[in-house]
């Protein structure tokens, strides 16, 4: 039986006394919860959905809005509302993604808002320059205020995920991701970062960010842990006000939402960081007190700072999807907490409410959401919502409340004062704003402050820059890796240093300072050298990921892949003092790596200004320490790979390094050999890979079905269908026989498939715009045509004719070809129970080779659903 999460809920205070007896800690933290109640909860099973999801608004903090109703503004809102038709109103309540909506659509449907999702950019690309973003923003703005049809002109809101700086803009200043900012313990720095982010947004013509993320992650297996500042709700609450004030300007001053500031979005309300097993979009099985005191801690301060938008979480609370939770949204957030701005849904999250689809969800509006994010589904949603408003299924009073809030926020932002996005003074001056030296200096300072020193044996750090320093590891000269997800692309993948003009890699920063001091720095990713160095800095860590793609089954660092460990150990064996610099979005179990290094620095995901690392790791050329370590852990560091819910103050708190830990030059301390017991078997299993290295993934089989309908497992090569219609051989892709060749001959259709007896649920991936990526080589195509299909149990399948799409590809060349998963759903597949995610069918004349079949977001060619 699983116990409710309260058993490991954080109990902490800002100056945590780890030895304080548990009872008093709990009493301090949950004053409203009696100890007897806690013990009772610990012993009882998870209550059924519904029962445990009862909300008591009167027990939630009462917040007084800093923005009392402004009669003049409300009168303008009311007058405009009175002129709007029901069509105008419904349009305002919908947000579409720029990948799927045109300015003409915005004019026609009077959409209230557009967004640029992580993979959407100007001109169909994924990211763009300031000029391109401005042009795009202008085009949509113009369309929204076009009065040629006699309808009221209501400027469209344009939102984007600027979550660590304006991270979709080429050349922008990229700050450390929130996990690093949490370690700085510096709210004033956070405020300034908000200010700079707002300026760079305005410079690109955008006035709204989907930030800050006020999540309080309790299980670091969650792929979004790095988007949170800390596991500690008090720290999150402290930062909430600072970041909102930075982005929006101080409420009550003339700077509030002026031309230098933007709308902020507190997200994801509420419980996103409390889901069971750290599963993204999962279920937070916690008591109402924990939901309020831990997960909602950031919202009252954000509201008091004047936050204008709250985004509702994808997740559930005790079985109830947040996008349908009226009690928490209407009664608590809008009622008790007095939130007067826009409540926005997350990316098609409404489609997960029981009885809803992405295109139809009265329940979400009725629960109190004012605007639904319907990236690709907006047209259907518009049609259904309009019908539901007309039929009364969504009451007009609800519609008017939603539209009033939307117009109110637009007016507060000064959108009706005219002026194209590109006319904002910061946009006019974009070249001097975006990525300017002052902004980069702030980001570099943030990097310095965020570094956490776990270990520094024999005072190895700071290094003398006049010596010979080897810089190794695949993170050393890798700006993409030092930024992580939500960077230019949604997943932060598919990028090279050339995508980051003006940015500095960690290596480049070290090199510059060592050179200036007269020393020698050598970059060698694999750590080999000709002349023995005086010390080595090895930069390694997690590769970029976003959302559910970063979810882990446990906290082991790269189980089954020891190449970083081997590099550290090899240098150590060779007698080279080793400084390890870890890049990553969360604490992971890596005691072996820590043991293999003499000094160990956690750099989190520092962003574009990699030189901040050299600032702290190196002495000045005259031997001084210019910058000491400052960062303290905002998340507890695990002692084993299975300590998945490890939060300060909980009962049985035995971290490897506790919350708040961090050494400095001024306060050194010796760290002995750490235990190397992971608590689990460290074996690899890359999620979402179905075929690689010449074999199907665990639980998968490679099958062929001949023209005679007979199927067989391919366990050895060469082999083939008995009727000779399809032959399978082995060939080399990157290693010996790590790919399969497929040759169709004989009459009739034959297929090759990857099948599993443990059906896959790819629903979330499908909604998230994930691709099925096949690494293949086309030698010849069958004139009869090729299809790629999936199957989903008996009588359930979908097939896409891809022959035309393939015909355009070069022959004889390895390529990653992607097909959006949602094409299979559109073709009728049930993506929740796939027993084959890949079935390639063709007939005589086709010859191809396949090296890998996997989920991904990057491909050399992406076929679109209509293209085939
Ligand atoms: C994420 C949000 C994000 C939104 C728009 C969603 O999938 O959960 O955090 O703001 O997409 O990109
Ligand atoms: C979008 C993200 C969004 C995600 C939802 C992606 O395709 O680009 O912005 O958050 O889907 O899972």
PDB file of C-alpha atoms and ligand atoms in Angstrom, residues 115-118 161 210 224 227 267-268 281 311 314 346-347 373 486 490 547, ligand 1:
ATOM      1  CA  UNK A 115       1.123  31.939 -27.992  1.00  0.00           C
ATOM      2  CA  UNK A 116       4.399  30.723 -29.332  1.00  0.00           C
ATOM      3  CA  UNK A 117       4.917  27.257 -27.859  1.00  0.00           C
ATOM      4  CA  UNK A 118       8.377  25.901 -27.291  1.00  0.00           C
ATOM      5  CA  UNK A 161       7.646  30.945 -22.361  1.00  0.00           C
ATOM      6  CA  UNK A 210       4.413  32.293 -19.064  1.00  0.00           C
ATOM      7  CA  UNK A 224      10.348  19.861 -14.571  1.00  0.00           C
ATOM      8  CA  UNK A 227      11.824  24.938 -13.435  1.00  0.00           C
ATOM      9  CA  UNK A 267       2.162  28.637 -12.887  1.00  0.00           C
ATOM     10  CA  UNK A 268       1.068  25.894 -12.581  1.00  0.00           C
ATOM     11  CA  UNK A 281       0.935  15.885 -15.469  1.00  0.00           C
ATOM     12  CA  UNK A 311      -1.876  29.229 -15.446  1.00  0.00           C
ATOM     13  CA  UNK A 314      -1.980  19.919 -16.171  1.00  0.00           C
ATOM     14  CA  UNK A 346      -2.275  24.938 -20.075  1.00  0.00           C
ATOM     15  CA  UNK A 347      -1.539  23.441 -23.508  1.00  0.00           C
ATOM     16  CA  UNK A 373      -4.732  27.317 -24.487  1.00  0.00           C
ATOM     17  CA  UNK A 486      13.150  25.582 -22.958  1.00  0.00           C
ATOM     18  CA  UNK A 490      11.096  23.189 -26.553  1.00  0.00           C
ATOM     19  CA  UNK A 547       8.474  18.407 -19.337  1.00  0.00           C
TER      20      UNK A 547
HETATM   21  C1  LIG B   1       3.639  23.861 -20.300  1.00  0.00           C
HETATM   22  C2  LIG B   1       3.570  25.281 -19.836  1.00  0.00           C
HETATM   23  C3  LIG B   1       3.854  26.212 -20.979  1.00  0.00           C
HETATM   24  C4  LIG B   1       2.910  25.912 -22.100  1.00  0.00           C
HETATM   25  C5  LIG B   1       3.110  26.798 -23.302  1.00  0.00           C
HETATM   26  C6  LIG B   1       2.822  23.641 -21.522  1.00  0.00           C
HETATM   27  O1  LIG B   1       3.041  22.365 -22.015  1.00  0.00           O
HETATM   28  O2  LIG B   1       3.181  23.019 -19.275  1.00  0.00           O
HETATM   29  O3  LIG B   1       4.468  25.495 -18.785  1.00  0.00           O
HETATM   30  O4  LIG B   1       3.726  27.532 -20.559  1.00  0.00           O
HETATM   31  O5  LIG B   1       3.063  24.585 -22.517  1.00  0.00           O
HETATM   32  O6  LIG B   1       4.277  26.515 -23.949  1.00  0.00           O
END
